[in-house]
CSV table of C-alpha atoms and ligand atoms in Angstrom, one decimal:
chain,number,residue,atom,x,y,z
P,7,UNK,CA,44.8,132.8,103.0
P,8,UNK,CA,42.2,131.2,100.9
P,9,UNK,CA,39.7,128.8,102.4
P,10,UNK,CA,38.6,127.5,99.0
P,11,UNK,CA,40.1,125.2,96.5
P,12,UNK,CA,39.6,125.6,92.8
P,13,UNK,CA,39.5,122.7,90.5
P,14,UNK,CA,39.3,123.0,86.7
P,15,UNK,CA,37.4,120.4,84.8
P,16,UNK,CA,36.9,120.6,81.1
P,17,UNK,CA,38.0,124.2,81.2
P,18,UNK,CA,35.4,125.1,83.9
P,19,UNK,CA,36.5,126.2,87.4
P,20,UNK,CA,34.7,124.7,90.5
P,21,UNK,CA,35.1,126.3,93.9
P,22,UNK,CA,35.4,123.7,96.7
P,23,UNK,CA,35.3,124.5,100.4
P,24,UNK,CA,38.3,123.7,102.6
P,25,UNK,CA,37.7,122.2,106.0
P,26,UNK,CA,40.4,122.7,108.8
P,27,UNK,CA,40.7,120.6,111.9
P,28,UNK,CA,41.8,121.7,115.4
P,29,UNK,CA,45.3,120.4,114.6
P,30,UNK,CA,45.3,122.4,111.4
P,31,UNK,CA,44.8,119.3,109.2
P,32,UNK,CA,43.1,120.4,105.9
P,33,UNK,CA,40.6,118.7,103.6
P,34,UNK,CA,39.0,119.7,100.3
P,35,UNK,CA,35.3,119.1,100.7
P,36,UNK,CA,34.2,117.4,97.4
P,37,UNK,CA,30.8,116.3,98.6
P,38,UNK,CA,29.0,118.5,96.1
P,39,UNK,CA,31.5,118.0,93.2
P,40,UNK,CA,29.5,115.3,91.4
P,41,UNK,CA,26.3,117.2,91.6
P,42,UNK,CA,28.0,120.3,90.2
P,43,UNK,CA,30.4,118.8,87.6
P,44,UNK,CA,29.5,115.1,87.0
P,45,UNK,CA,32.9,114.1,88.3
P,46,UNK,CA,33.7,111.9,91.3
P,47,UNK,CA,37.1,111.5,93.0
P,48,UNK,CA,39.0,108.3,92.8
P,49,UNK,CA,41.1,106.9,95.7
P,50,UNK,CA,41.4,103.1,96.0
P,51,UNK,CA,42.0,102.1,99.6
P,52,UNK,CA,40.9,105.5,100.8
P,53,UNK,CA,44.6,106.6,101.1
P,54,UNK,CA,43.7,110.2,100.8
P,55,UNK,CA,40.0,110.3,101.7
P,56,UNK,CA,38.5,111.7,104.9
P,57,UNK,CA,35.3,109.8,105.6
P,58,UNK,CA,34.2,111.7,108.7
P,59,UNK,CA,34.9,114.6,111.0
P,60,UNK,CA,35.8,113.2,114.4
P,61,UNK,CA,36.6,114.5,117.9
P,62,UNK,CA,38.0,111.3,119.3
P,63,UNK,CA,41.6,110.5,118.2
P,64,UNK,CA,44.3,112.5,116.5
P,65,UNK,CA,47.3,111.0,114.9
P,66,UNK,CA,50.2,112.6,113.0
P,67,UNK,CA,51.9,109.9,111.0
P,68,UNK,CA,54.8,112.1,110.0
P,69,UNK,CA,55.7,113.1,113.6
P,70,UNK,CA,54.6,109.8,115.2
P,71,UNK,CA,52.0,111.5,117.5
P,72,UNK,CA,48.9,109.7,118.8
P,73,UNK,CA,46.4,111.3,121.2
P,74,UNK,CA,43.0,110.2,122.5
P,75,UNK,CA,40.7,113.3,123.1
P,76,UNK,CA,43.8,115.5,123.2
P,77,UNK,CA,45.8,113.3,125.7
P,78,UNK,CA,49.2,111.9,124.6
P,79,UNK,CA,49.2,108.1,124.3
P,80,UNK,CA,52.5,108.1,126.3
P,81,UNK,CA,50.8,109.8,129.3
P,82,UNK,CA,47.7,107.6,129.1
P,83,UNK,CA,49.7,104.4,128.9
P,84,UNK,CA,51.9,105.4,131.8
P,85,UNK,CA,49.4,107.1,134.2
P,86,UNK,CA,45.8,105.8,133.5
P,87,UNK,CA,43.9,102.6,133.6
P,88,UNK,CA,42.0,100.9,130.7
P,89,UNK,CA,38.6,101.8,132.3
P,90,UNK,CA,39.6,105.5,132.6
P,91,UNK,CA,40.5,105.4,128.9
P,92,UNK,CA,37.2,103.7,128.0
P,93,UNK,CA,35.4,106.6,129.8
P,94,UNK,CA,37.6,109.1,128.0
P,95,UNK,CA,36.9,107.7,124.6
P,96,UNK,CA,33.2,107.2,125.1
P,97,UNK,CA,32.3,110.4,126.9
P,98,UNK,CA,35.1,112.7,125.9
P,99,UNK,CA,36.6,113.3,129.4
P,100,UNK,CA,38.7,111.4,131.9
P,101,UNK,CA,36.4,110.5,134.8
P,102,UNK,CA,36.8,112.0,138.2
P,103,UNK,CA,36.9,109.5,141.1
P,104,UNK,CA,33.1,109.3,141.6
P,105,UNK,CA,32.5,109.0,137.8
P,106,UNK,CA,35.0,106.2,137.5
P,107,UNK,CA,33.5,104.3,140.5
P,108,UNK,CA,30.0,104.5,139.0
P,109,UNK,CA,31.3,103.5,135.5
P,110,UNK,CA,33.2,100.5,136.9
P,111,UNK,CA,30.3,99.5,139.1
P,112,UNK,CA,28.0,99.3,136.0
P,113,UNK,CA,30.7,97.4,134.0
P,114,UNK,CA,31.1,94.9,136.9
P,115,UNK,CA,27.4,94.3,137.1
P,116,UNK,CA,27.0,93.3,133.4
P,117,UNK,CA,29.8,90.8,133.1
P,118,UNK,CA,27.7,87.6,133.1
P,119,UNK,CA,26.6,86.2,129.8
P,120,UNK,CA,23.4,84.3,129.2
P,121,UNK,CA,23.9,80.6,129.9
P,122,UNK,CA,22.6,79.7,126.4
P,123,UNK,CA,25.6,81.6,124.9
P,124,UNK,CA,27.7,78.7,126.2
P,125,UNK,CA,25.7,76.4,124.0
P,126,UNK,CA,26.7,78.4,120.9
P,127,UNK,CA,30.3,77.6,121.9
P,128,UNK,CA,29.6,73.9,121.8
P,129,UNK,CA,29.0,73.9,118.1
P,130,UNK,CA,32.5,75.1,117.3
P,131,UNK,CA,34.9,72.4,116.3
P,132,UNK,CA,38.0,72.0,118.6
P,133,UNK,CA,40.7,74.2,117.3
P,134,UNK,CA,38.5,76.7,115.6
P,135,UNK,CA,40.1,80.1,115.5
P,136,UNK,CA,39.4,82.4,118.5
P,137,UNK,CA,38.6,85.4,116.2
P,138,UNK,CA,35.9,83.4,114.4
P,139,UNK,CA,34.4,82.5,117.7
P,140,UNK,CA,34.6,86.1,119.0
P,141,UNK,CA,32.9,87.5,115.9
P,142,UNK,CA,30.1,85.0,116.2
P,143,UNK,CA,29.6,85.5,120.0
P,144,UNK,CA,29.4,89.3,119.7
P,145,UNK,CA,26.9,89.1,116.8
P,146,UNK,CA,25.0,86.5,118.8
P,147,UNK,CA,24.5,88.9,121.7
P,148,UNK,CA,22.0,90.7,119.5
P,149,UNK,CA,19.7,87.6,119.9
P,150,UNK,CA,19.9,87.8,123.6
P,151,UNK,CA,19.1,91.5,123.8
P,152,UNK,CA,16.4,92.1,121.2
P,153,UNK,CA,16.0,95.7,122.5
P,154,UNK,CA,19.4,96.5,121.0
P,155,UNK,CA,18.2,95.8,117.5
P,156,UNK,CA,16.9,99.3,117.2
P,157,UNK,CA,19.9,101.6,117.7
P,158,UNK,CA,17.6,104.7,117.5
P,159,UNK,CA,15.6,103.9,120.6
P,160,UNK,CA,17.0,106.5,123.1
P,161,UNK,CA,20.4,107.4,124.6
P,162,UNK,CA,19.8,105.4,127.8
P,163,UNK,CA,19.0,102.2,125.9
P,164,UNK,CA,22.1,102.7,123.7
P,165,UNK,CA,24.3,103.3,126.7
P,166,UNK,CA,23.0,100.1,128.3
P,167,UNK,CA,23.8,98.2,125.1
P,168,UNK,CA,27.3,99.7,125.1
P,169,UNK,CA,28.0,98.9,128.8
P,170,UNK,CA,26.8,95.3,128.3
P,171,UNK,CA,29.1,94.8,125.4
P,172,UNK,CA,32.1,96.3,127.2
P,173,UNK,CA,31.4,94.3,130.3
P,174,UNK,CA,30.9,91.0,128.5
P,175,UNK,CA,33.9,91.2,126.2
P,176,UNK,CA,36.4,89.9,128.8
P,177,UNK,CA,34.0,87.1,129.8
P,178,UNK,CA,33.6,86.0,126.2
P,179,UNK,CA,37.4,86.3,125.4
P,180,UNK,CA,38.2,84.2,128.5
P,181,UNK,CA,35.6,81.6,127.6
P,182,UNK,CA,37.3,81.3,124.2
P,183,UNK,CA,40.7,80.7,125.8
P,184,UNK,CA,39.2,78.2,128.2
P,185,UNK,CA,37.4,76.3,125.5
P,186,UNK,CA,40.7,76.1,123.5
P,187,UNK,CA,42.3,74.4,126.5
P,188,UNK,CA,39.3,72.2,127.3
P,189,UNK,CA,39.1,73.8,130.7
P,190,UNK,CA,35.9,74.7,132.6
P,191,UNK,CA,34.7,78.3,132.2
P,192,UNK,CA,35.1,80.5,135.2
P,193,UNK,CA,32.3,83.0,136.1
P,194,UNK,CA,33.3,86.6,136.6
P,195,UNK,CA,33.9,87.7,140.2
P,196,UNK,CA,32.6,91.1,141.3
P,197,UNK,CA,35.5,91.6,143.7
P,198,UNK,CA,37.9,92.1,140.8
P,199,UNK,CA,38.4,95.2,138.6
P,200,UNK,CA,37.9,94.9,134.8
P,201,UNK,CA,41.4,93.7,133.9
P,202,UNK,CA,42.0,91.5,136.9
P,203,UNK,CA,38.6,89.8,136.3
P,204,UNK,CA,39.7,89.1,132.8
P,205,UNK,CA,43.0,87.6,134.0
P,206,UNK,CA,41.2,85.6,136.6
P,207,UNK,CA,38.7,84.1,134.1
P,208,UNK,CA,41.5,83.4,131.7
P,209,UNK,CA,44.3,82.1,133.9
P,210,UNK,CA,42.5,81.1,137.1
P,211,UNK,CA,41.2,77.6,137.6
P,212,UNK,CA,38.3,76.1,139.5
P,213,UNK,CA,40.5,74.2,141.9
P,214,UNK,CA,42.6,76.9,143.4
P,215,UNK,CA,42.6,80.5,144.6
P,216,UNK,CA,43.7,83.0,141.9
P,217,UNK,CA,46.3,85.5,143.0
P,218,UNK,CA,46.8,88.4,140.5
P,219,UNK,CA,50.3,89.5,139.8
P,220,UNK,CA,50.3,93.3,139.8
P,221,UNK,CA,53.0,93.4,137.1
P,222,UNK,CA,50.7,91.4,134.8
P,223,UNK,CA,47.7,93.5,135.6
P,224,UNK,CA,49.7,96.7,134.8
P,225,UNK,CA,51.0,95.2,131.6
P,226,UNK,CA,47.6,94.2,130.5
P,227,UNK,CA,46.2,97.7,131.2
P,228,UNK,CA,48.9,99.2,129.2
P,229,UNK,CA,48.5,96.9,126.2
P,230,UNK,CA,44.7,97.5,126.2
P,231,UNK,CA,45.2,101.3,126.4
P,232,UNK,CA,47.6,101.3,123.5
P,233,UNK,CA,45.2,99.4,121.3
P,234,UNK,CA,42.1,101.4,122.4
P,235,UNK,CA,41.6,103.6,119.3
P,236,UNK,CA,43.3,104.5,116.1
P,237,UNK,CA,40.9,106.8,114.2
P,238,UNK,CA,39.7,105.5,110.9
P,239,UNK,CA,41.6,102.3,110.5
P,240,UNK,CA,40.2,99.4,108.5
P,241,UNK,CA,38.1,97.8,111.4
P,242,UNK,CA,36.9,101.1,112.8
P,243,UNK,CA,35.8,102.2,109.3
P,244,UNK,CA,34.0,98.9,109.0
P,245,UNK,CA,32.2,99.5,112.2
P,246,UNK,CA,31.2,103.0,111.1
P,247,UNK,CA,30.2,101.7,107.7
P,248,UNK,CA,28.0,98.9,109.0
P,249,UNK,CA,26.6,101.1,111.7
P,250,UNK,CA,25.7,103.8,109.1
P,251,UNK,CA,23.0,101.5,107.8
P,252,UNK,CA,21.5,101.7,111.3
P,253,UNK,CA,22.6,98.1,112.0
P,254,UNK,CA,22.6,97.4,115.8
P,255,UNK,CA,25.8,97.8,117.8
P,256,UNK,CA,26.5,94.0,118.2
P,257,UNK,CA,26.3,93.5,114.4
P,258,UNK,CA,28.5,96.5,113.7
P,259,UNK,CA,31.2,95.4,116.2
P,260,UNK,CA,31.0,91.8,115.0
P,261,UNK,CA,31.9,93.2,111.5
P,262,UNK,CA,34.7,95.2,113.0
P,263,UNK,CA,36.1,92.0,114.6
P,264,UNK,CA,36.0,90.3,111.1
P,265,UNK,CA,37.9,93.2,109.6
P,266,UNK,CA,40.5,93.2,112.4
P,267,UNK,CA,41.2,89.5,111.9
P,268,UNK,CA,43.0,90.0,108.6
P,269,UNK,CA,46.8,89.6,108.7
P,270,UNK,CA,47.3,93.1,107.1
P,271,UNK,CA,45.5,94.5,110.1
P,272,UNK,CA,45.2,93.2,113.7
P,273,UNK,CA,45.9,89.6,112.6
P,274,UNK,CA,49.5,90.7,112.1
P,275,UNK,CA,50.2,90.3,115.8
P,276,UNK,CA,49.7,86.5,115.5
P,277,UNK,CA,51.7,86.5,112.2
P,278,UNK,CA,54.6,88.4,113.8
P,279,UNK,CA,55.1,85.7,116.5
P,280,UNK,CA,54.7,82.9,114.0
P,281,UNK,CA,57.2,84.7,111.7
P,282,UNK,CA,59.7,85.1,114.6
P,283,UNK,CA,59.3,81.4,115.4
P,284,UNK,CA,59.8,80.5,111.7
P,285,UNK,CA,63.0,82.6,111.7
P,286,UNK,CA,64.3,80.8,114.8
P,287,UNK,CA,63.4,77.3,113.5
P,288,UNK,CA,63.7,77.4,109.8
P,289,UNK,CA,65.9,80.4,108.9
P,290,UNK,CA,68.4,79.6,111.7
P,291,UNK,CA,68.0,83.2,113.0
P,292,UNK,CA,69.3,84.7,109.8
P,293,UNK,CA,67.5,88.0,109.8
P,294,UNK,CA,69.5,89.4,106.8
P,295,UNK,CA,68.1,86.6,104.6
P,296,UNK,CA,64.6,87.5,105.9
P,297,UNK,CA,65.1,91.2,105.1
P,298,UNK,CA,66.4,90.2,101.6
P,299,UNK,CA,63.4,88.1,100.9
P,300,UNK,CA,61.0,90.8,102.1
P,301,UNK,CA,62.7,93.2,99.7
P,302,UNK,CA,62.3,90.7,96.9
P,303,UNK,CA,58.6,90.5,97.9
P,304,UNK,CA,58.9,86.8,98.6
P,305,UNK,CA,57.6,87.4,102.1
P,306,UNK,CA,56.1,90.2,104.1
P,307,UNK,CA,57.7,91.5,107.3
P,308,UNK,CA,54.7,91.3,109.6
P,309,UNK,CA,54.6,94.1,112.2
P,310,UNK,CA,56.3,96.5,109.8
P,311,UNK,CA,54.9,99.3,107.7
P,312,UNK,CA,51.8,101.4,108.3
P,313,UNK,CA,49.3,103.3,106.1
P,314,UNK,CA,49.6,106.4,108.2
P,315,UNK,CA,52.8,106.3,110.2
P,316,UNK,CA,55.8,107.2,108.1
P,317,UNK,CA,57.8,107.4,111.2
P,318,UNK,CA,57.9,105.3,114.4
P,319,UNK,CA,54.5,104.1,115.5
P,320,UNK,CA,54.5,105.7,119.1
P,321,UNK,CA,52.8,102.6,120.4
P,322,UNK,CA,55.6,100.3,119.1
P,323,UNK,CA,58.2,102.5,120.9
P,324,UNK,CA,56.3,102.1,124.2
P,325,UNK,CA,55.9,98.4,123.6
P,326,UNK,CA,59.5,97.8,122.8
P,327,UNK,CA,60.5,99.4,126.2
P,328,UNK,CA,57.7,97.6,128.0
P,329,UNK,CA,58.7,94.3,126.5
P,330,UNK,CA,62.1,94.5,128.2
P,331,UNK,CA,60.7,95.7,131.5
P,332,UNK,CA,57.8,93.2,131.7
P,333,UNK,CA,59.8,90.2,130.7
P,334,UNK,CA,62.5,91.1,133.3
P,335,UNK,CA,59.9,91.7,136.0
P,336,UNK,CA,58.1,88.4,135.5
P,337,UNK,CA,61.4,86.6,134.9
P,338,UNK,CA,60.8,85.4,131.4
P,339,UNK,CA,63.7,85.2,128.9
P,340,UNK,CA,62.5,84.8,125.4
P,341,UNK,CA,65.0,84.3,122.5
P,342,UNK,CA,62.3,85.6,120.1
P,343,UNK,CA,62.9,89.1,121.6
P,344,UNK,CA,66.5,89.0,120.5
P,345,UNK,CA,65.5,87.9,117.0
P,346,UNK,CA,62.8,90.7,116.9
P,347,UNK,CA,65.4,93.3,117.9
P,348,UNK,CA,67.9,92.1,115.3
P,349,UNK,CA,65.3,92.0,112.6
P,350,UNK,CA,64.2,95.6,113.5
P,351,UNK,CA,67.7,96.8,113.4
P,352,UNK,CA,68.4,95.1,110.0
P,353,UNK,CA,65.3,96.5,108.5
P,354,UNK,CA,65.7,100.0,109.8
P,355,UNK,CA,69.2,100.2,108.3
P,356,UNK,CA,68.2,98.9,104.9
P,357,UNK,CA,67.6,101.4,102.0
P,358,UNK,CA,64.4,99.5,100.9
P,359,UNK,CA,62.8,100.1,104.3
P,360,UNK,CA,64.3,103.6,104.7
P,361,UNK,CA,63.0,104.8,101.3
P,362,UNK,CA,59.5,103.4,101.9
P,363,UNK,CA,59.5,104.7,105.5
P,364,UNK,CA,58.6,101.3,106.9
P,365,UNK,CA,58.9,101.2,110.7
P,366,UNK,CA,57.7,98.7,113.3
P,367,UNK,CA,54.0,99.1,114.1
P,368,UNK,CA,51.9,98.3,117.2
P,369,UNK,CA,51.9,94.5,116.3
P,370,UNK,CA,55.7,94.1,116.2
P,371,UNK,CA,56.4,93.7,120.0
P,372,UNK,CA,52.9,93.1,121.5
P,373,UNK,CA,53.0,89.4,120.7
P,374,UNK,CA,56.2,88.8,122.7
P,375,UNK,CA,54.5,90.4,125.7
P,376,UNK,CA,51.3,88.4,125.3
P,377,UNK,CA,53.3,85.2,125.0
P,378,UNK,CA,55.2,86.0,128.2
P,379,UNK,CA,52.0,86.7,130.0
P,380,UNK,CA,50.8,83.2,129.0
P,381,UNK,CA,48.4,83.7,126.1
P,382,UNK,CA,48.4,81.3,123.2
P,383,UNK,CA,49.3,82.8,119.9
P,384,UNK,CA,45.9,82.3,118.4
P,385,UNK,CA,44.4,84.6,121.1
P,386,UNK,CA,46.6,87.6,120.3
P,387,UNK,CA,44.1,89.2,117.9
P,388,UNK,CA,41.3,88.7,120.4
P,389,UNK,CA,43.3,90.7,122.9
P,390,UNK,CA,43.7,93.5,120.2
P,391,UNK,CA,39.9,93.4,119.8
P,392,UNK,CA,39.4,93.7,123.5
P,393,UNK,CA,41.6,96.8,123.6
P,394,UNK,CA,40.0,98.3,120.4
P,395,UNK,CA,36.4,97.7,121.6
P,396,UNK,CA,36.0,101.1,123.4
P,397,UNK,CA,37.4,102.8,120.3
P,398,UNK,CA,35.0,101.0,117.9
P,399,UNK,CA,32.1,101.8,120.2
P,400,UNK,CA,33.0,105.5,120.6
P,401,UNK,CA,33.4,105.9,116.9
P,402,UNK,CA,30.0,104.1,116.3
P,403,UNK,CA,28.4,106.3,119.0
P,404,UNK,CA,29.8,109.5,117.5
P,405,UNK,CA,28.6,108.5,114.0
P,406,UNK,CA,25.1,107.7,115.3
P,407,UNK,CA,24.9,110.9,117.4
P,408,UNK,CA,25.7,113.0,114.3
P,409,UNK,CA,23.3,110.8,112.3
P,410,UNK,CA,25.9,110.5,109.6
P,411,UNK,CA,24.7,109.5,106.1
P,412,UNK,CA,24.8,105.9,105.1
P,413,UNK,CA,28.3,105.0,103.8
P,414,UNK,CA,28.1,104.3,100.1
P,415,UNK,CA,31.2,104.9,98.0
P,416,UNK,CA,30.9,105.3,94.2
P,417,UNK,CA,33.1,103.6,91.5
P,418,UNK,CA,34.4,104.0,88.0
P,419,UNK,CA,32.9,101.2,85.9
P,420,UNK,CA,35.2,99.5,83.4
P,421,UNK,CA,33.2,96.5,82.4
P,422,UNK,CA,31.4,95.9,79.0
P,423,UNK,CA,29.2,98.6,77.7
P,424,UNK,CA,25.6,97.8,76.9
P,425,UNK,CA,25.2,94.8,74.6
P,426,UNK,CA,22.3,92.7,73.3
P,427,UNK,CA,21.1,89.7,75.2
P,428,UNK,CA,21.9,86.4,73.4
P,429,UNK,CA,19.6,83.3,73.7
P,430,UNK,CA,21.5,80.3,75.3
P,431,UNK,CA,21.3,78.2,72.1
P,432,UNK,CA,23.1,81.0,70.1
P,433,UNK,CA,26.0,81.4,72.6
P,434,UNK,CA,29.3,79.9,71.8
K,524,SDX,C1,47.5,97.7,112.1
K,524,SDX,O1,45.6,101.7,110.0
K,524,SDX,C2,45.7,101.5,111.2
K,524,SDX,O2,45.6,102.4,112.0
K,524,SDX,C3,46.0,100.0,111.6
K,524,SDX,C4,46.5,99.8,113.1
K,524,SDX,C5,45.4,100.1,114.1
K,524,SDX,O3,45.8,100.4,115.3
K,524,SDX,O4,44.2,100.0,113.8
K,524,SDX,O5,47.6,100.6,113.3
K,524,SDX,C6,46.8,98.3,113.3
K,524,SDX,O6,46.8,97.1,111.3
K,524,SDX,C7,49.0,97.7,112.0
K,524,SDX,C8,49.5,97.1,110.6
K,524,SDX,C9,49.6,95.6,110.8
K,524,SDX,N1,50.0,94.9,109.5
K,524,SDX,C10,51.2,94.4,109.3
K,524,SDX,O7,52.1,94.5,110.1
K,524,SDX,C11,51.3,93.7,108.0
K,524,SDX,C12,52.6,94.1,107.2
K,524,SDX,N2,52.4,95.5,106.8
K,524,SDX,C13,51.9,95.7,105.5
K,524,SDX,O8,51.1,94.8,104.9
K,524,SDX,C14,51.5,97.2,105.2
K,524,SDX,O9,52.6,98.0,105.6
K,524,SDX,C15,50.2,97.8,105.7
K,524,SDX,C16,49.0,97.0,105.2
K,524,SDX,C17,50.2,97.9,107.2
K,524,SDX,C18,50.1,99.2,105.0
K,524,SDX,O10,49.8,99.1,103.7
K,524,SDX,P1,49.9,100.3,102.6
K,524,SDX,O11,49.7,101.6,103.3
K,524,SDX,O12,48.9,100.0,101.6
K,524,SDX,O13,51.3,100.2,102.0
K,524,SDX,P2,51.8,99.4,100.9
K,524,SDX,O14,51.4,98.0,101.1
K,524,SDX,O15,51.3,100.0,99.6
K,524,SDX,O16,53.4,99.4,101.0
K,524,SDX,C19,54.1,100.4,100.3
K,524,SDX,C20,55.4,99.8,99.9
K,524,SDX,C21,55.2,98.6,99.0
K,524,SDX,O17,56.4,98.5,98.2
K,524,SDX,P3,56.5,99.0,96.7
K,524,SDX,O18,55.3,98.5,95.9
K,524,SDX,O19,56.5,100.5,96.8
K,524,SDX,O20,57.8,98.4,96.1
K,524,SDX,O21,56.1,99.2,101.0
K,524,SDX,C22,56.2,97.8,100.9
K,524,SDX,C23,55.1,97.4,99.8
K,524,SDX,O22,55.4,96.2,99.2
K,524,SDX,N3,55.8,97.2,102.2
K,524,SDX,C24,56.5,96.2,102.8
K,524,SDX,C25,55.9,96.0,104.0
K,524,SDX,N4,54.9,96.9,104.2
K,524,SDX,C26,54.9,97.6,103.1
K,524,SDX,N5,57.5,95.4,102.3
K,524,SDX,C27,57.9,94.4,103.2
K,524,SDX,N6,57.3,94.2,104.4
K,524,SDX,C28,56.3,95.0,104.8
K,524,SDX,N7,55.8,94.8,106.1
């Protein structure tokens, strides 16, 4: 079998190497094509472009497979904790008991944020979107840790920056929710694990003892694990792109948060819930009308469709099942769940969605669970970001360790060709 591709341009053949991954995925390496032929390749939206070689996450969109470092997402979601998955993504292996203890100890001891960071919060108007606040807060960390500005310092310094960011993320996310409610901020408590601490800072209050519900802790762990990485999606590619200029970690992750915010990406989880509420309140629950309008391109069905999955998103499958279980366990009955299921059924049986291979994605059911756990809708994408953080960081770390080239795509220019400059008095 040939391990070369031949491309003919203007009658001249060019031999291009073929790269094969461990799951037998193949790519034609065009990195020397322009130097050899003057041609570049064109692929708007990078639909068919591999931007890196990575050891972290494998997904097969046709078969609906997702694995972190070789482990099936179904096993990780069922059997591991979010901190174990963080370790797996960052260092390549699930931790043994001692490694996990040490990892969690470090995380626990970096959860406090500088008191002056609270003052940054004060300038946000009431009602400002949590994602805007999160993006600013993460970027602002670079001012509090000037050492982090040089990402080339040494591996120990980089690891400290990474641990600080992972540890402070729940503190910052909880501060955002508290600010939204006008409630006092709670300081992290070292007696709690990562997820429980987040829930305590978010849902606890200064005037009474917080008692964590194990069902909620489990649900939160599962949600965070399911969001933890998804190879070269829009926000991760942004993090890698920004980081490739040797921008510091906080700046790179702040950019990733910005990218995730968009409604075509992570922002879709907020849109899904608002869409379901709109269907309940304005469309009188008529899902057929909604599907018809989506087919006419009058509205988008948020939580449906995916660039890579042309089959069920395995995360959506897990979340659909969890949604029933979690709502039953915590005794919440939400009519939006029935609307979501009806809508899914109607779309999955419609030729438009069948032909285009549009299935529910990770954002379709997550919002109903977040809502049942007590999060306001505007916080949903922050929760996605909290889950995605170890993935972003692992991808950033991998890129930096390989010292990848600066990201800099080319283009095909279609503007005016050279023309003479006209003095202003002579322009019409
Ligand atoms: C995430 O990439 C990742 O890995 C992302 C993510 C992660 O973990 O990081 O999985 C998280 O971002 C999930 C996606 C969340 N977004 C939404 O739920 C928003 C709704 N979905 C779409 O906007 C869309 O499906 C995308 C953005 C997710 C994918 O876009 P593509 O690959 O560019 O596909 P497309 O927009 O070109 O769609 C192909 C066709 C088009 O119709 P035609 O032009 O062929 O007639 O399908 C239609 C689209 O109009 N279509 C939809 C639709 N999604 C696609 N029609 C109605 N409703 C939809 N949701």
